[in-house]
Short mmCIF file of C-alpha atoms in Angstrom, two decimals:
data_model
loop_
_atom_site.label_atom_id
_atom_site.label_comp_id
_atom_site.label_asym_id
_atom_site.label_seq_id
_atom_site.Cartn_x
_atom_site.Cartn_y
_atom_site.Cartn_z
CA MET X 1 -41.97 -38.70 50.50
CA GLN X 2 -45.17 -36.72 49.90
CA THR X 3 -48.07 -38.76 48.54
CA ASN X 4 -49.35 -37.67 45.10
CA PRO X 5 -47.31 -34.46 45.05
CA THR X 6 -47.80 -31.68 42.54
CA HIS X 7 -44.65 -30.53 40.80
CA SER X 8 -44.46 -27.52 38.55
CA SER X 9 -41.32 -28.40 36.58
CA LEU X 10 -38.95 -31.19 35.58
CA VAL X 11 -35.43 -31.12 34.15
CA ALA X 12 -33.87 -34.35 32.85
CA VAL X 13 -30.08 -34.68 32.66
CA GLY X 14 -28.15 -37.52 31.07
CA ASP X 15 -27.30 -39.53 27.97
CA SER X 16 -29.17 -41.68 25.42
CA PHE X 17 -31.19 -43.42 28.13
CA THR X 18 -32.77 -40.11 29.13
CA GLU X 19 -32.92 -38.84 25.56
CA GLY X 20 -35.30 -41.72 24.86
CA MET X 21 -33.50 -44.07 22.48
CA SER X 22 -34.94 -46.42 21.14
CA ASP X 23 -38.53 -45.31 21.77
CA MET X 24 -38.90 -43.97 18.24
CA LEU X 25 -41.92 -41.99 17.08
CA PRO X 26 -43.32 -42.05 13.53
CA ASP X 27 -41.45 -38.85 12.63
CA GLY X 28 -38.10 -40.42 13.58
CA SER X 29 -37.67 -38.55 16.86
CA TYR X 30 -37.41 -40.23 20.25
CA ARG X 31 -39.90 -40.08 23.10
CA GLY X 32 -38.64 -42.06 26.09
CA TRP X 33 -39.40 -42.32 29.79
CA ALA X 34 -38.64 -38.67 30.63
CA ASP X 35 -41.18 -37.39 28.08
CA LEU X 36 -43.75 -39.89 29.35
CA LEU X 37 -43.11 -38.80 32.92
CA ALA X 38 -43.42 -35.13 31.96
CA ALA X 39 -46.78 -35.82 30.31
CA ARG X 40 -48.11 -37.39 33.50
CA MET X 41 -46.83 -34.58 35.68
CA ALA X 42 -48.22 -31.93 33.33
CA ALA X 43 -51.67 -33.51 33.55
CA ARG X 44 -51.67 -32.75 37.29
CA SER X 45 -50.11 -29.28 37.16
CA PRO X 46 -51.35 -26.51 34.81
CA GLY X 47 -48.44 -24.58 33.35
CA PHE X 48 -46.03 -27.43 34.01
CA ARG X 49 -42.58 -26.84 32.48
CA TYR X 50 -40.14 -29.41 31.17
CA ALA X 51 -36.58 -29.47 29.84
CA ASN X 52 -34.54 -32.45 28.67
CA LEU X 53 -30.83 -31.69 28.34
CA ALA X 54 -29.81 -35.28 27.54
CA VAL X 55 -27.58 -36.11 24.58
CA ARG X 56 -26.72 -39.63 23.49
CA GLY X 57 -23.22 -40.96 24.08
CA LYS X 58 -22.25 -38.52 26.82
CA LEU X 59 -19.79 -39.56 29.51
CA ILE X 60 -20.27 -38.34 33.06
CA ARG X 61 -17.56 -35.68 32.63
CA GLN X 62 -19.40 -34.29 29.61
CA ILE X 63 -22.71 -34.34 31.48
CA VAL X 64 -21.11 -32.36 34.29
CA ASP X 65 -19.44 -29.88 31.94
CA GLU X 66 -22.37 -29.36 29.56
CA GLN X 67 -25.60 -30.04 31.46
CA VAL X 68 -25.31 -29.80 35.22
CA GLU X 69 -24.81 -26.07 35.61
CA VAL X 70 -27.53 -25.37 33.06
CA ALA X 71 -29.95 -27.64 34.90
CA ALA X 72 -29.11 -26.19 38.30
CA ALA X 73 -29.77 -22.66 37.06
CA MET X 74 -33.28 -23.59 35.92
CA GLY X 75 -34.55 -23.98 39.49
CA ALA X 76 -36.86 -26.89 38.69
CA ASP X 77 -38.91 -28.75 41.27
CA VAL X 78 -37.56 -32.13 40.11
CA ILE X 79 -34.24 -32.96 38.42
CA THR X 80 -33.38 -36.44 37.20
CA LEU X 81 -29.71 -37.36 36.76
CA VAL X 82 -28.68 -40.58 35.03
CA GLY X 83 -25.05 -40.83 33.98
CA GLY X 84 -21.87 -42.82 34.30
CA LEU X 85 -23.02 -46.01 32.61
CA ASN X 86 -21.35 -45.07 29.32
CA ASP X 87 -18.09 -44.73 31.26
CA THR X 88 -18.38 -48.25 32.66
CA LEU X 89 -18.80 -49.66 29.14
CA ARG X 90 -15.53 -48.18 27.91
CA PRO X 91 -12.49 -50.49 27.70
CA LYS X 92 -10.69 -48.24 30.18
CA CYS X 93 -12.72 -46.74 32.98
CA ASP X 94 -11.39 -44.81 35.99
CA MET X 95 -14.08 -45.45 38.60
CA ALA X 96 -12.47 -42.99 41.01
CA LEU X 97 -12.90 -40.28 38.39
CA VAL X 98 -16.49 -41.35 37.76
CA ARG X 99 -17.17 -41.13 41.49
CA ASP X 100 -15.66 -37.64 41.69
CA GLN X 101 -17.66 -36.39 38.70
CA LEU X 102 -20.93 -37.84 40.00
CA THR X 103 -20.24 -36.31 43.40
CA GLN X 104 -19.71 -32.93 41.78
CA ALA X 105 -22.97 -33.27 39.86
CA VAL X 106 -25.04 -34.30 42.87
CA GLU X 107 -23.55 -31.62 45.12
CA ARG X 108 -24.51 -28.98 42.57
CA LEU X 109 -27.96 -30.30 41.64
CA ALA X 110 -29.38 -31.41 44.99
CA PRO X 111 -29.55 -27.91 46.54
CA SER X 112 -30.97 -26.42 43.32
CA CYS X 113 -34.23 -28.40 43.25
CA LYS X 114 -36.91 -29.73 45.56
CA GLN X 115 -36.21 -33.36 44.63
CA LEU X 116 -33.21 -34.91 42.91
CA VAL X 117 -33.81 -38.34 41.34
CA LEU X 118 -30.95 -40.78 40.68
CA MET X 119 -31.17 -44.24 39.15
CA ARG X 120 -29.61 -47.65 39.20
CA SER X 121 -29.81 -48.18 35.45
CA PRO X 122 -31.36 -51.36 34.03
CA GLY X 123 -29.07 -54.16 32.92
CA ARG X 124 -29.93 -56.51 30.08
CA GLN X 125 -29.25 -60.20 30.49
CA GLY X 126 -26.48 -61.50 28.26
CA PRO X 127 -22.76 -62.32 28.09
CA VAL X 128 -21.66 -58.91 26.78
CA LEU X 129 -23.00 -56.89 29.70
CA ASP X 130 -21.94 -59.57 32.16
CA ARG X 131 -18.36 -58.54 31.45
CA PHE X 132 -19.08 -54.98 32.64
CA ARG X 133 -21.43 -55.89 35.50
CA PRO X 134 -18.85 -55.41 38.31
CA ARG X 135 -18.24 -51.84 37.13
CA MET X 136 -21.97 -51.21 36.87
CA GLU X 137 -22.52 -52.41 40.40
CA ALA X 138 -19.65 -50.26 41.64
CA LEU X 139 -21.36 -47.30 39.96
CA PHE X 140 -24.64 -48.13 41.69
CA ALA X 141 -22.89 -48.28 45.08
CA ILE X 142 -21.61 -44.75 44.44
CA ILE X 143 -25.12 -43.60 43.52
CA ASP X 144 -26.65 -45.15 46.65
CA ASP X 145 -24.06 -43.43 48.84
CA LEU X 146 -24.57 -40.03 47.22
CA ALA X 147 -28.34 -40.34 47.49
CA SER X 148 -28.19 -41.12 51.20
CA ARG X 149 -25.93 -38.11 51.83
CA HIS X 150 -27.88 -35.61 49.75
CA GLY X 151 -31.51 -36.64 50.14
CA ALA X 152 -31.96 -37.90 46.59
CA VAL X 153 -34.43 -40.58 45.54
CA VAL X 154 -32.93 -43.68 43.94
CA VAL X 155 -35.04 -45.58 41.40
CA ASP X 156 -33.80 -49.18 41.31
CA LEU X 157 -34.19 -50.29 37.71
CA TYR X 158 -31.28 -52.70 37.95
CA GLY X 159 -33.22 -54.84 40.42
CA ALA X 160 -36.33 -54.98 38.23
CA ARG X 161 -36.55 -58.44 36.65
CA SER X 162 -38.76 -57.21 33.81
CA LEU X 163 -36.12 -54.74 32.61
CA ALA X 164 -33.47 -57.46 32.44
CA ASP X 165 -35.55 -59.33 29.86
CA PRO X 166 -33.96 -59.09 26.36
CA ARG X 167 -37.45 -58.69 24.89
CA LEU X 168 -37.63 -55.21 26.41
CA TRP X 169 -34.44 -54.13 24.65
CA ASP X 170 -34.07 -52.87 21.10
CA VAL X 171 -32.06 -54.68 18.45
CA ASP X 172 -28.99 -52.59 19.35
CA ARG X 173 -29.03 -54.31 22.77
CA LEU X 174 -28.18 -51.00 24.47
CA HIS X 175 -31.53 -49.20 24.63
CA LEU X 176 -34.98 -50.07 25.90
CA THR X 177 -38.03 -50.54 23.71
CA ALA X 178 -41.12 -48.35 24.03
CA ASP X 179 -42.55 -50.73 26.63
CA GLY X 180 -39.29 -50.60 28.55
CA HIS X 181 -39.39 -46.80 28.64
CA ARG X 182 -43.01 -46.92 29.77
CA ARG X 183 -42.00 -49.09 32.71
CA VAL X 184 -39.18 -46.71 33.64
CA ALA X 185 -41.60 -43.75 33.60
CA GLU X 186 -43.89 -45.73 35.92
CA ALA X 187 -40.99 -46.50 38.26
CA VAL X 188 -39.99 -42.84 38.56
CA TRP X 189 -43.63 -41.81 38.93
CA GLN X 190 -44.05 -44.12 41.90
CA ALA X 191 -40.68 -43.12 43.40
CA LEU X 192 -41.86 -39.50 43.42
CA GLY X 193 -44.82 -40.52 45.58
CA HIS X 194 -47.61 -40.90 43.04
CA GLU X 195 -50.22 -43.62 43.14
CA ALA X 196 -49.26 -46.53 40.90
CA GLU X 197 -50.84 -46.79 37.48
CA ASP X 198 -49.01 -50.07 36.82
CA PRO X 199 -48.16 -51.73 40.16
CA ASP X 200 -46.51 -54.65 38.36
CA TRP X 201 -44.13 -52.71 36.10
CA HIS X 202 -41.17 -54.60 37.60
CA ALA X 203 -42.71 -58.07 37.37
CA PRO X 204 -41.31 -60.53 34.79
CA ILE X 205 -43.22 -60.49 31.51
CA PRO X 206 -44.96 -63.72 30.44
CA ALA X 207 -42.77 -66.32 28.81
CA THR X 208 -42.85 -66.81 25.06
CA PRO X 209 -41.28 -69.54 22.91
CA PRO X 210 -37.60 -68.72 22.31
CA PRO X 211 -36.56 -67.88 18.74
CA GLY X 212 -35.02 -70.66 16.69
CA TRP X 213 -31.31 -71.08 16.03
CA ILE X 214 -31.42 -69.48 12.57
CA THR X 215 -33.34 -66.48 13.86
CA ARG X 216 -30.85 -66.00 16.70
CA ARG X 217 -27.83 -66.21 14.40
CA THR X 218 -29.41 -63.82 11.88
CA THR X 219 -30.12 -61.38 14.69
CA ASP X 220 -26.55 -61.69 15.99
CA VAL X 221 -25.09 -60.93 12.56
CA ARG X 222 -27.36 -57.93 12.10
CA PHE X 223 -26.46 -56.64 15.55
CA ALA X 224 -22.74 -56.98 14.91
CA ARG X 225 -22.90 -55.28 11.50
CA GLN X 226 -25.28 -52.44 12.34
CA TYR X 227 -24.40 -51.68 15.95
CA LEU X 228 -21.43 -53.49 17.49
CA LEU X 229 -18.83 -52.72 14.83
CA PRO X 230 -19.77 -49.01 14.54
CA TRP X 231 -19.74 -48.78 18.36
CA ILE X 232 -16.24 -50.29 18.50
CA GLY X 233 -15.13 -47.93 15.72
CA ARG X 234 -16.28 -44.90 17.70
CA ARG X 235 -14.48 -46.13 20.81
CA LEU X 236 -11.22 -46.63 18.89
CA THR X 237 -11.37 -43.18 17.29
CA GLY X 238 -12.61 -41.29 20.34
CA ARG X 239 -15.89 -40.30 18.69
CA SER X 240 -19.39 -40.35 20.16
CA SER X 241 -22.83 -40.88 18.66
CA GLY X 242 -23.82 -37.56 20.22
CA ASP X 243 -21.04 -35.45 18.75
CA GLY X 244 -22.50 -32.22 17.42
CA LEU X 245 -26.05 -32.94 18.59
CA PRO X 246 -27.94 -30.34 20.66
CA PRO X 247 -29.85 -31.15 23.85
CA LYS X 248 -33.20 -32.78 23.22
CA ARG X 249 -35.24 -30.00 24.84
CA PRO X 250 -32.85 -27.25 25.96
CA ASP X 251 -35.26 -24.73 27.49
CA LEU X 252 -37.49 -25.07 30.54
CA VAL X 253 -40.78 -24.19 28.86
CA PRO X 254 -44.45 -25.20 29.26
CA TYR X 255 -44.95 -28.81 28.32
CA GLU X 256 -46.89 -29.55 25.16
CA ASP X 257 -47.58 -33.04 23.89
CA THR X 258 -46.35 -32.97 20.30
CA THR X 259 -46.42 -36.74 19.77
CA PRO X 260 -47.34 -37.40 16.10
#
């Protein structure tokens, strides 16, 4: 891996994690780790271009059908691909199909860019995700194998203790906070060969007194009402939170920081 490389373009492919939920800006839009990474890369490369094709809720088949060919055609220096986790969270998940779709995506994207970046997605501590952890780890084994065969970089967020901390996850318990996204951007930045700006991004955050019983129960009820029940409803009816939404940043154009 080249030290402190200069890249002229970045294309991000994926779902809500790459779209940037829940790193919300004052205008209601989402920033996220990919935008933060693009800002850093643009500061080193005049004329730097950036596209983010991610759409929340997408399964790996949809990512392959809707994003991969578009991304490959852009000819970017760096492409990030994060997908498949939504599949593992479904009640029924065909891991053989997930493997085949990821293989198709990597085989198309790797030759189309100078550096393909894959990730072992972060996993929040808690009983809900523990149920799906074997599937998640099977997904990560597939990713590791594809990376070794196609020269991709793997960013291990799953092994980062800081990102397992519930305090770095939003109230929906599915998406990282702004600080969580900042740490992911740092992880990818370092994986691409840049000098660390935060060497301890993966270190556990300092302990704080746990919330009381009433606070925890109130939070659980809010979570169930606002997030869990609607999520179950979408699964039962075959709908997605991303239905009808366009890609976040569909064109590979010069990066401009439009943060409010």
